[in-house]
Amino acid sequence: MTKPHVLVIPVPAQGHVIPIMELARRLARNGVKVTFVNTEAIHKVVINNLLLEKDDYEDLIHMVSIPDGLEPWEDRGDLIKLTKSILESMPDKLEELVEKINKQDCNKVACIVADGFMGWALRVAKKMGIRTAAFWPAALTSQAINICYEKLIKDGIINNDGIPLNDDMIQLSETMPPIKPKNLPWMCFGDMVTKELLFQHAILIAEGAMLAERVICNSSIEMEPETFNQFPQLLPIGPLLASNRLANQTGHFWQEDSTCIEWLDQQSACSVLYIAFGSIANLNQAQFTELALGLELSHKPFMWVVRTNMVISFPDGYVERVGSRGKIVSWAPQQKVLAHPSVACIMSHCGWNSTIEGVTNGLPFLCWPCFADQFLNETYICDVWKTGLGFSKDDQGIITRGEIKCKVEKLLGDKSFKDKALEIQEKVTSSVRPGGSSHQNLCNFIRWIQEKATTNDHHDRV
């Protein structure tokens, strides 16, 4: 029997692979065949850390790779270099892959679902006469900024290179949260040349979204109602989390340390600070030291994710002093950690995956954004949802140990943050349950892919 066949392609970054991998699993659970395309470098680490679910749909997901154009030894941490290489080399490789699949497989590729940052893949799909869908893995408001780039130029807010012309707050609509010019996603990286190059990439993202027949978003109406009202053609299907279906999260680049769950089991309810800054963000040694000492001064039990690729060192005698009060791991099963009753709050870089995971588990936030859309997410957490606090930096640009201790005490000493967190948790989790808006949109999207195909118990399986 012929099955609908979808090719899924993410950005080669941790925060992008995980949510679109979850989308792929939802498609497979509903009888859709999925070819999941990573770059060769990312494919290797994902396969090494893949947690397979022993379900009858597992054989519907086929993991493949194509080269990103860089040599194996080249630095993929150079965002500009990697982006240029992808744009130059991957479109032809993707076209070759689709042609190969269509020659060998009776289930020809019917639709390409591309990460919204990979608009070039949608152009390949259009060229080959294949249906198109874009998946936006971040807050919709961050995509709205890209879509509105022409209006921002026309209104004299930014110049043709994306650089703000003044420091006035930016309001995309009367009801959407105001945005600081310095927090425009392309303004949060490097020097002026880098900012201008990233603005050109933002234009490509916006144009890619216009190519797609469907644009689905890993958010919910309840999280960003004003933005979804402004852009009704963009469909929320999130938060798209493995924990919503009581499954393991997959797509990790690092091996998870499961001993942290056992450590959490030994802690009191709602007592633990969880600290994690995602897969990319780094702290310099001075800031790392202040954070370490701030956690020590808090006198709270804490779990801290310190990646092995972070080039830092702990203060002398630190690990011995904090003893069993601190659990330091290189990578954690974050969705399981945040769902644990011992966790009181999350100190986060405010990446969108961490944001929606914290919201879904009713946790207040201590916000430590580093770049891109993370500052926008902090605005939602602190100013819109009112579920968290940000930090203030000193004259040297450092968040001091005293500031950290103070904000920990303030967040955990004010019950209103937890109350607000539980309030939005209920709204957001209801959206992904049967009958909820995100659940219904996902069902409709799967139905659109399947076209006239029929499945049993469709609504219960997503």
Tab-separated table of C-alpha atoms in Angstrom:
chain	number	residue	atom	x	y	z
A	1	MET	CA	0.000	0.000	0.000
A	2	THR	CA	1.323	3.446	-0.951
A	3	LYS	CA	1.957	5.726	2.010
A	4	PRO	CA	2.308	9.500	2.012
A	5	HIS	CA	6.054	10.223	1.965
A	6	VAL	CA	7.463	13.378	3.540
A	7	LEU	CA	11.063	14.578	3.493
A	8	VAL	CA	11.942	16.560	6.635
A	9	ILE	CA	15.012	18.790	6.842
A	10	PRO	CA	16.138	20.763	9.935
A	11	VAL	CA	18.799	23.382	10.524
A	12	PRO	CA	21.963	21.568	11.709
A	13	ALA	CA	21.635	22.803	15.289
A	14	GLN	CA	20.449	21.114	18.490
A	15	GLY	CA	17.539	23.460	19.131
A	16	HIS	CA	16.195	22.863	15.630
A	17	VAL	CA	16.726	19.100	15.271
A	18	ILE	CA	14.844	18.163	18.461
A	19	PRO	CA	11.446	19.790	17.733
A	20	ILE	CA	11.319	18.792	14.062
A	21	MET	CA	12.310	15.254	15.068
A	22	GLU	CA	9.259	15.230	17.317
A	23	LEU	CA	7.138	16.403	14.367
A	24	ALA	CA	8.554	13.543	12.284
A	25	ARG	CA	7.499	11.062	14.957
A	26	ARG	CA	3.984	12.482	15.034
A	27	LEU	CA	3.771	12.062	11.264
A	28	ALA	CA	5.035	8.471	11.448
A	29	ARG	CA	2.548	7.624	14.204
A	30	ASN	CA	-0.156	8.526	11.720
A	31	GLY	CA	1.109	6.350	8.902
A	32	VAL	CA	3.256	8.898	7.071
A	33	LYS	CA	6.626	7.712	5.781
A	34	VAL	CA	9.402	10.152	6.764
A	35	THR	CA	12.870	10.627	5.323
A	36	PHE	CA	14.743	12.739	7.888
A	37	VAL	CA	17.669	14.613	6.342
A	38	ASN	CA	20.539	15.865	8.502
A	39	THR	CA	23.926	17.120	7.385
A	40	GLU	CA	26.588	14.406	7.530
A	41	ALA	CA	28.197	15.933	10.634
A	42	ILE	CA	24.918	16.139	12.552
A	43	HIS	CA	23.639	12.777	11.303
A	44	LYS	CA	26.594	11.054	12.933
A	45	VAL	CA	26.076	12.520	16.407
A	46	VAL	CA	22.280	12.104	16.298
A	47	ILE	CA	22.536	8.430	15.349
A	48	ASN	CA	25.122	7.852	18.096
A	49	ASN	CA	22.718	9.246	20.722
A	50	LEU	CA	19.402	8.138	19.238
A	51	LEU	CA	16.857	6.701	21.668
A	52	LEU	CA	14.670	4.446	19.571
A	53	GLU	CA	11.081	3.884	20.569
A	54	LYS	CA	9.983	0.318	20.052
A	55	ASP	CA	6.729	1.222	18.348
A	56	ASP	CA	5.231	-0.224	15.209
A	57	TYR	CA	5.763	3.062	13.358
A	58	GLU	CA	9.524	3.238	13.937
A	59	ASP	CA	10.329	1.707	10.547
A	60	LEU	CA	8.524	4.599	8.863
A	61	ILE	CA	11.345	7.010	9.792
A	62	HIS	CA	14.482	6.745	7.666
A	63	MET	CA	17.501	8.787	8.816
A	64	VAL	CA	19.758	9.963	5.959
A	65	SER	CA	22.380	12.656	5.392
A	66	ILE	CA	23.805	14.983	2.773
A	67	PRO	CA	27.064	17.005	2.996
A	68	ASP	CA	27.015	20.623	4.161
A	69	GLY	CA	29.890	21.583	1.846
A	70	LEU	CA	32.526	21.926	4.561
A	71	GLU	CA	35.448	19.571	5.052
A	72	PRO	CA	35.190	17.289	8.133
A	73	TRP	CA	37.837	19.280	10.016
A	74	GLU	CA	36.386	22.740	9.330
A	75	ASP	CA	34.777	24.810	12.100
A	76	ARG	CA	30.986	24.471	12.063
A	77	GLY	CA	30.743	26.890	14.958
A	78	ASP	CA	31.338	29.726	12.493
A	79	LEU	CA	27.698	30.585	11.771
A	80	ILE	CA	28.367	32.744	8.700
A	81	LYS	CA	30.754	30.249	7.128
A	82	LEU	CA	28.382	27.329	7.698
A	83	THR	CA	25.352	29.239	6.368
A	84	LYS	CA	27.171	30.244	3.183
A	85	SER	CA	28.385	26.684	2.617
A	86	ILE	CA	24.878	25.266	3.100
A	87	LEU	CA	23.356	27.732	0.629
A	88	GLU	CA	26.046	26.971	-1.954
A	89	SER	CA	26.162	23.186	-1.771
A	90	MET	CA	23.066	21.628	-0.195
A	91	PRO	CA	20.315	22.556	-2.703
A	92	ASP	CA	21.868	20.421	-5.466
A	93	LYS	CA	22.547	17.582	-3.012
A	94	LEU	CA	18.950	17.648	-1.790
A	95	GLU	CA	17.636	17.523	-5.357
A	96	GLU	CA	19.884	14.537	-6.066
A	97	LEU	CA	18.602	12.784	-2.931
A	98	VAL	CA	14.948	13.304	-3.876
A	99	GLU	CA	15.595	11.999	-7.404
A	100	LYS	CA	17.328	8.929	-5.964
A	101	ILE	CA	14.457	8.250	-3.555
A	102	ASN	CA	11.841	8.623	-6.290
A	103	LYS	CA	13.677	6.135	-8.532
A	104	GLN	CA	14.067	3.513	-5.810
A	105	ASP	CA	10.916	3.914	-3.703
A	106	CYS	CA	7.341	3.347	-4.811
A	107	ASN	CA	6.373	5.899	-2.146
A	108	LYS	CA	7.699	8.975	-3.929
A	109	VAL	CA	8.378	12.159	-1.936
A	110	ALA	CA	5.063	14.021	-1.863
A	111	CYS	CA	5.977	16.878	0.468
A	112	ILE	CA	9.085	18.586	1.824
A	113	VAL	CA	8.782	19.965	5.364
A	114	ALA	CA	11.696	22.322	5.922
A	115	ASP	CA	12.803	24.258	8.966
A	116	GLY	CA	11.839	27.889	8.409
A	117	PHE	CA	15.544	28.789	8.368
A	118	MET	CA	16.057	26.458	5.370
A	119	GLY	CA	13.950	28.277	2.774
A	120	TRP	CA	16.260	27.064	0.012
A	121	ALA	CA	14.845	23.550	0.536
A	122	LEU	CA	11.372	24.871	-0.263
A	123	ARG	CA	12.740	26.324	-3.493
A	124	VAL	CA	14.058	22.870	-4.383
A	125	ALA	CA	10.602	21.428	-3.666
A	126	LYS	CA	8.900	24.032	-5.866
A	127	LYS	CA	11.357	23.322	-8.693
A	128	MET	CA	10.587	19.594	-8.478
A	129	GLY	CA	6.806	20.024	-8.235
A	130	ILE	CA	6.620	18.781	-4.633
A	131	ARG	CA	4.270	20.164	-1.988
A	132	THR	CA	5.844	22.472	0.582
A	133	ALA	CA	5.500	23.176	4.278
A	134	ALA	CA	7.652	25.305	6.547
A	135	PHE	CA	8.135	24.487	10.220
A	136	TRP	CA	8.953	27.446	12.459
A	137	PRO	CA	10.718	26.042	15.572
A	138	ALA	CA	10.770	29.277	17.601
A	139	ALA	CA	8.302	31.846	18.896
A	140	LEU	CA	6.019	33.092	16.143
A	141	THR	CA	6.870	36.673	17.095
A	142	SER	CA	10.474	36.084	16.003
A	143	GLN	CA	9.213	35.011	12.569
A	144	ALA	CA	6.845	37.991	12.469
A	145	ILE	CA	9.884	40.269	12.734
A	146	ASN	CA	11.382	38.631	9.634
A	147	ILE	CA	8.110	38.811	7.707
A	148	CYS	CA	7.764	42.524	8.513
A	149	TYR	CA	11.253	43.526	7.360
A	150	GLU	CA	9.929	45.597	4.428
A	151	LYS	CA	7.539	47.476	6.700
A	152	LEU	CA	10.355	48.162	9.172
A	153	ILE	CA	12.413	49.679	6.350
A	154	LYS	CA	9.468	51.638	4.932
A	155	ASP	CA	8.583	53.063	8.360
A	156	GLY	CA	12.150	54.275	8.882
A	157	ILE	CA	12.813	51.920	11.793
A	158	ILE	CA	15.757	50.105	10.163
A	159	ASN	CA	17.899	50.867	7.114
A	160	ASN	CA	18.278	48.607	4.065
A	161	ASP	CA	20.941	46.604	5.914
A	162	GLY	CA	18.666	45.954	8.902
A	163	ILE	CA	20.417	48.382	11.256
A	164	PRO	CA	18.053	50.352	13.582
A	165	LEU	CA	17.966	54.078	12.885
A	166	ASN	CA	17.114	55.029	16.490
A	167	ASP	CA	16.558	53.549	19.939
A	168	ASP	CA	12.754	53.829	19.931
A	169	MET	CA	10.822	50.703	20.886
A	170	ILE	CA	9.496	48.762	17.887
A	171	GLN	CA	5.795	47.897	17.799
A	172	LEU	CA	4.780	45.488	15.003
A	173	SER	CA	1.135	46.003	15.951
A	174	GLU	CA	-0.780	47.859	18.646
A	175	THR	CA	-1.258	44.699	20.694
A	176	MET	CA	2.068	42.854	20.207
A	177	PRO	CA	4.823	43.319	22.824
A	178	PRO	CA	7.277	46.154	22.059
A	179	ILE	CA	10.771	45.162	20.918
A	180	LYS	CA	14.035	46.894	21.747
A	181	PRO	CA	15.963	47.660	18.522
A	182	LYS	CA	19.074	45.960	19.912
A	183	ASN	CA	17.004	42.793	20.431
A	184	LEU	CA	16.148	42.294	16.763
A	185	PRO	CA	17.382	38.725	16.138
A	186	TRP	CA	20.085	39.710	13.646
A	187	MET	CA	21.383	42.479	15.951
A	188	CYS	CA	22.497	40.069	18.682
A	189	PHE	CA	25.599	38.706	16.943
A	190	GLY	CA	29.138	39.959	16.396
A	191	ASP	CA	30.249	42.954	14.390
A	192	MET	CA	28.298	45.130	11.969
A	193	VAL	CA	29.217	43.010	8.938
A	194	THR	CA	27.836	39.902	10.663
A	195	LYS	CA	24.635	41.729	11.608
A	196	GLU	CA	24.099	42.842	8.016
A	197	LEU	CA	24.738	39.329	6.653
A	198	LEU	CA	22.285	37.856	9.147
A	199	PHE	CA	19.684	40.442	8.153
A	200	GLN	CA	20.028	39.267	4.545
A	201	HIS	CA	19.459	35.729	5.818
A	202	ALA	CA	16.349	36.954	7.682
A	203	ILE	CA	15.026	38.213	4.340
A	204	LEU	CA	15.610	34.750	2.849
A	205	ILE	CA	13.704	33.240	5.790
A	206	ALA	CA	10.774	35.579	5.160
A	207	GLU	CA	10.769	34.796	1.434
A	208	GLY	CA	10.914	31.073	2.206
A	209	ALA	CA	7.819	31.357	4.385
A	210	MET	CA	5.985	32.945	1.453
A	211	LEU	CA	6.888	29.936	-0.732
A	212	ALA	CA	5.372	27.400	1.649
A	213	GLU	CA	1.843	26.116	1.123
A	214	ARG	CA	1.572	25.590	4.868
A	215	VAL	CA	3.495	27.241	7.714
A	216	ILE	CA	3.259	25.457	11.059
A	217	CYS	CA	4.709	26.867	14.285
A	218	ASN	CA	6.016	25.260	17.463
A	219	SER	CA	3.948	27.591	19.628
A	220	SER	CA	0.365	27.999	20.777
A	221	ILE	CA	-2.276	30.678	20.553
A	222	GLU	CA	-2.259	30.841	24.347
A	223	MET	CA	1.417	31.819	24.417
A	224	GLU	CA	1.300	34.523	21.735
A	225	PRO	CA	-2.361	35.423	21.102
A	226	GLU	CA	-1.725	38.905	19.681
A	227	THR	CA	0.812	37.634	17.148
A	228	PHE	CA	-1.325	34.739	15.942
A	229	ASN	CA	-4.265	37.127	15.554
A	230	GLN	CA	-2.032	39.347	13.417
A	231	PHE	CA	-0.800	36.423	11.276
A	232	PRO	CA	-3.704	33.947	11.073
A	233	GLN	CA	-2.145	32.100	8.125
A	234	LEU	CA	0.589	30.764	10.443
A	235	LEU	CA	-0.710	27.712	12.287
A	236	PRO	CA	0.311	26.856	15.874
A	237	ILE	CA	0.806	23.123	16.537
A	238	GLY	CA	2.826	23.348	19.766
A	239	PRO	CA	4.347	23.061	22.187
A	240	LEU	CA	5.575	20.002	20.300
A	241	LEU	CA	7.202	17.929	23.044
A	242	ALA	CA	7.844	14.213	23.414
A	243	SER	CA	6.699	14.531	27.030
A	244	ASN	CA	3.203	15.394	25.778
A	245	ARG	CA	2.876	11.783	24.635
A	246	LEU	CA	4.892	10.332	27.549
A	247	ALA	CA	7.831	9.450	25.274
A	248	ASN	CA	11.581	10.053	25.274
A	249	GLN	CA	12.965	13.141	23.583
A	250	THR	CA	15.238	12.272	20.638
A	251	GLY	CA	17.709	14.147	18.468
A	252	HIS	CA	20.335	14.899	21.120
A	253	PHE	CA	23.913	15.744	20.128
A	254	TRP	CA	25.280	14.629	23.513
A	255	GLN	CA	24.786	11.585	25.694
A	256	GLU	CA	22.306	12.262	28.495
A	257	ASP	CA	23.362	11.725	32.105
A	258	SER	CA	20.424	9.813	33.570
A	259	THR	CA	21.941	9.766	37.084
A	260	CYS	CA	20.555	13.267	37.562
A	261	ILE	CA	17.032	11.845	37.869
A	262	GLU	CA	18.176	9.625	40.726
A	263	TRP	CA	19.733	12.692	42.388
A	264	LEU	CA	16.490	14.643	41.972
A	265	ASP	CA	14.609	11.783	43.630
A	266	GLN	CA	16.593	12.489	46.810
A	267	GLN	CA	15.684	16.202	46.952
A	268	SER	CA	12.723	17.897	48.614
A	269	ALA	CA	9.718	18.944	46.559
A	270	CYS	CA	10.078	22.267	44.722
A	271	SER	CA	13.587	22.937	46.083
A	272	VAL	CA	16.047	22.567	43.203
A	273	LEU	CA	17.409	25.275	40.894
A	274	TYR	CA	17.980	23.891	37.387
A	275	ILE	CA	20.591	25.760	35.342
A	276	ALA	CA	21.104	25.170	31.618
A	277	PHE	CA	22.172	27.401	28.741
A	278	GLY	CA	21.436	25.162	25.769
A	279	SER	CA	23.793	23.717	23.198
A	280	ILE	CA	25.621	26.822	21.937
A	281	ALA	CA	25.777	29.609	24.534
A	282	ASN	CA	29.067	30.002	26.396
A	283	LEU	CA	30.175	32.057	29.395
A	284	ASN	CA	33.638	33.523	29.786
A	285	GLN	CA	35.684	32.430	32.797
A	286	ALA	CA	34.879	35.528	34.885
A	287	GLN	CA	31.129	35.120	34.350
A	288	PHE	CA	31.265	31.373	34.913
A	289	THR	CA	33.011	31.934	38.243
A	290	GLU	CA	30.407	34.479	39.374
A	291	LEU	CA	27.602	32.081	38.468
A	292	ALA	CA	29.258	29.240	40.367
A	293	LEU	CA	29.727	31.383	43.472
A	294	GLY	CA	26.204	32.818	43.173
A	295	LEU	CA	24.760	29.309	43.219
A	296	GLU	CA	26.907	28.508	46.235
A	297	LEU	CA	25.682	31.646	48.043
A	298	SER	CA	22.047	30.772	47.348
A	299	HIS	CA	22.288	27.778	49.727
A	300	LYS	CA	19.785	25.993	47.464
A	301	PRO	CA	20.257	22.545	45.940
A	302	PHE	CA	21.010	22.944	42.243
A	303	MET	CA	21.500	20.934	39.058
A	304	TRP	CA	23.800	22.595	36.551
A	305	VAL	CA	24.387	21.505	32.955
A	306	VAL	CA	28.003	22.274	32.039
A	307	ARG	CA	28.727	20.996	28.536
A	308	THR	CA	32.058	19.289	27.864
A	309	ASN	CA	32.819	21.824	25.103
A	310	MET	CA	32.658	24.764	27.528
A	311	VAL	CA	36.277	25.818	28.128
A	312	ILE	CA	36.075	26.883	31.760
A	313	SER	CA	37.177	25.795	35.229
A	314	PHE	CA	35.457	25.821	38.603
A	315	PRO	CA	36.766	27.959	41.488
A	316	ASP	CA	39.312	26.190	43.683
A	317	GLY	CA	37.632	23.743	46.056
A	318	TYR	CA	34.188	24.549	44.632
A	319	VAL	CA	32.986	21.038	43.864
A	320	GLU	CA	34.072	19.847	47.330
A	321	ARG	CA	32.349	22.791	49.056
A	322	VAL	CA	28.968	22.357	47.407
A	323	GLY	CA	29.194	18.582	47.784
A	324	SER	CA	25.949	16.707	47.245
A	325	ARG	CA	23.973	19.970	47.260
A	326	GLY	CA	25.056	20.504	43.653
A	327	LYS	CA	24.664	18.061	40.785
A	328	ILE	CA	26.787	18.967	37.753
A	329	VAL	CA	26.146	17.085	34.506
A	330	SER	CA	27.382	17.460	30.931
A	331	TRP	CA	23.914	16.976	29.384
A	332	ALA	CA	20.519	16.223	30.899
A	333	PRO	CA	17.206	14.690	29.798
A	334	GLN	CA	15.727	18.157	30.184
A	335	GLN	CA	12.053	17.394	29.621
A	336	LYS	CA	12.194	14.736	32.338
A	337	VAL	CA	14.165	17.007	34.654
A	338	LEU	CA	11.715	19.903	34.332
A	339	ALA	CA	8.782	17.579	34.972
A	340	HIS	CA	10.345	16.340	38.239
A	341	PRO	CA	8.536	17.542	41.392
A	342	SER	CA	11.833	18.518	43.049
A	343	VAL	CA	12.562	21.286	40.515
A	344	ALA	CA	11.555	24.769	41.705
A	345	CYS	CA	12.665	26.942	38.770
A	346	ILE	CA	14.828	27.066	35.681
A	347	MET	CA	17.747	29.443	35.085
A	348	SER	CA	17.874	29.551	31.318
A	349	HIS	CA	19.316	31.176	28.198
A	350	CYS	CA	15.668	31.399	27.088
A	351	GLY	CA	16.046	29.356	23.929
A	352	TRP	CA	12.574	28.519	22.648
A	353	ASN	CA	12.778	24.780	23.406
A	354	SER	CA	13.745	25.484	27.019
A	355	THR	CA	11.081	28.170	27.216
A	356	ILE	CA	8.222	25.937	26.112
A	357	GLU	CA	9.491	23.080	28.280
A	358	GLY	CA	9.538	25.336	31.338
A	359	VAL	CA	6.089	26.735	30.531
A	360	THR	CA	4.619	23.266	29.987
A	361	ASN	CA	5.873	22.206	33.418
A	362	GLY	CA	4.590	25.290	35.242
A	363	LEU	CA	8.032	26.593	36.229
A	364	PRO	CA	9.128	30.188	36.884
A	365	PHE	CA	12.280	31.427	35.122
A	366	LEU	CA	15.509	33.226	35.854
A	367	CYS	CA	16.344	34.653	32.426
A	368	TRP	CA	19.893	34.795	31.062
A	369	PRO	CA	19.506	35.381	27.272
A	370	CYS	CA	22.648	35.335	25.146
A	371	PHE	CA	21.740	35.987	21.502
A	372	ALA	CA	19.147	35.908	18.685
A	373	ASP	CA	15.515	35.401	19.706
A	374	GLN	CA	16.399	34.669	23.340
A	375	PHE	CA	15.963	38.334	24.334
A	376	LEU	CA	12.505	38.357	22.775
A	377	ASN	CA	11.612	35.198	24.718
A	378	GLU	CA	12.813	36.902	27.908
A	379	THR	CA	10.368	39.733	27.182
A	380	TYR	CA	7.492	37.268	27.034
A	381	ILE	CA	8.575	35.510	30.226
A	382	CYS	CA	9.170	38.651	32.302
A	383	ASP	CA	6.824	41.267	30.843
A	384	VAL	CA	3.942	39.395	29.203
A	385	TRP	CA	3.468	36.148	31.121
A	386	LYS	CA	5.152	37.566	34.266
A	387	THR	CA	6.597	34.175	35.152
A	388	GLY	CA	10.219	35.185	35.620
A	389	LEU	CA	12.952	37.685	36.357
A	390	GLY	CA	15.941	38.916	34.394
A	391	PHE	CA	19.389	39.800	35.705
A	392	SER	CA	21.152	43.165	35.825
A	393	LYS	CA	24.828	43.449	34.810
A	394	ASP	CA	27.489	45.543	36.519
A	395	ASP	CA	29.690	48.165	34.825
A	396	GLN	CA	31.916	45.431	33.402
A	397	GLY	CA	28.973	43.586	31.866
A	398	ILE	CA	29.048	40.839	34.499
A	399	ILE	CA	26.102	39.347	36.372
A	400	THR	CA	27.582	39.206	39.862
A	401	ARG	CA	27.237	36.490	42.485
A	402	GLY	CA	25.270	38.920	44.659
A	403	GLU	CA	22.823	39.676	41.844
A	404	ILE	CA	22.322	35.959	41.258
A	405	LYS	CA	21.692	35.271	44.952
A	406	CYS	CA	19.282	38.226	45.132
A	407	LYS	CA	17.208	37.175	42.113
A	408	VAL	CA	17.021	33.552	43.260
A	409	GLU	CA	15.656	34.696	46.610
A	410	LYS	CA	13.217	37.132	45.000
A	411	LEU	CA	11.842	34.600	42.518
A	412	LEU	CA	11.398	31.793	45.016
A	413	GLY	CA	10.164	34.138	47.759
A	414	ASP	CA	7.299	35.560	45.693
A	415	LYS	CA	4.475	33.075	45.157
A	416	SER	CA	2.999	35.135	42.328
A	417	PHE	CA	5.635	33.886	39.872
A	418	LYS	CA	4.678	30.266	40.482
A	419	ASP	CA	0.975	31.100	40.368
A	420	LYS	CA	1.366	32.798	36.989
A	421	ALA	CA	3.450	29.870	35.748
A	422	LEU	CA	0.737	27.380	36.730
A	423	GLU	CA	-1.889	29.580	35.100
A	424	ILE	CA	-0.207	29.655	31.702
A	425	GLN	CA	0.770	25.987	32.035
A	426	GLU	CA	-2.886	24.992	32.146
A	427	LYS	CA	-3.751	27.117	29.118
A	428	VAL	CA	-0.847	25.874	27.028
A	429	THR	CA	-1.150	22.187	27.897
A	430	SER	CA	-4.867	22.287	27.124
A	431	SER	CA	-4.038	23.413	23.581
A	432	VAL	CA	-2.207	20.157	22.793
A	433	ARG	CA	-4.884	17.874	24.238
A	434	PRO	CA	-7.605	16.420	21.959
A	435	GLY	CA	-9.958	19.275	21.152
A	436	GLY	CA	-7.313	21.942	21.794
A	437	SER	CA	-6.358	24.419	19.089
A	438	SER	CA	-2.789	23.164	18.554
A	439	HIS	CA	-3.935	19.538	18.530
A	440	GLN	CA	-6.583	20.296	15.937
A	441	ASN	CA	-4.144	22.215	13.747
A	442	LEU	CA	-1.698	19.309	13.841
A	443	CYS	CA	-4.469	16.890	12.908
A	444	ASN	CA	-5.453	19.122	10.010
A	445	PHE	CA	-1.841	19.369	8.852
A	446	ILE	CA	-1.419	15.594	8.894
A	447	ARG	CA	-4.716	15.247	7.023
A	448	TRP	CA	-3.459	17.726	4.429
A	449	ILE	CA	-0.338	15.575	3.928
A	450	GLN	CA	-2.349	12.394	3.711
A	451	GLU	CA	-4.838	13.985	1.346
A	452	LYS	CA	-7.404	11.273	0.698
A	453	ALA	CA	-5.615	8.592	2.706
A	454	THR	CA	-7.514	7.326	5.712
A	455	THR	CA	-6.122	6.256	9.100
A	456	ASN	CA	-7.697	4.660	12.093
A	457	ASP	CA	-8.101	6.637	15.308
A	458	HIS	CA	-6.382	9.619	13.701
A	459	HIS	CA	-7.243	12.179	16.349
A	460	ASP	CA	-6.108	10.019	19.249
A	461	ARG	CA	-2.698	9.162	17.827
A	462	VAL	CA	-1.043	12.536	17.283
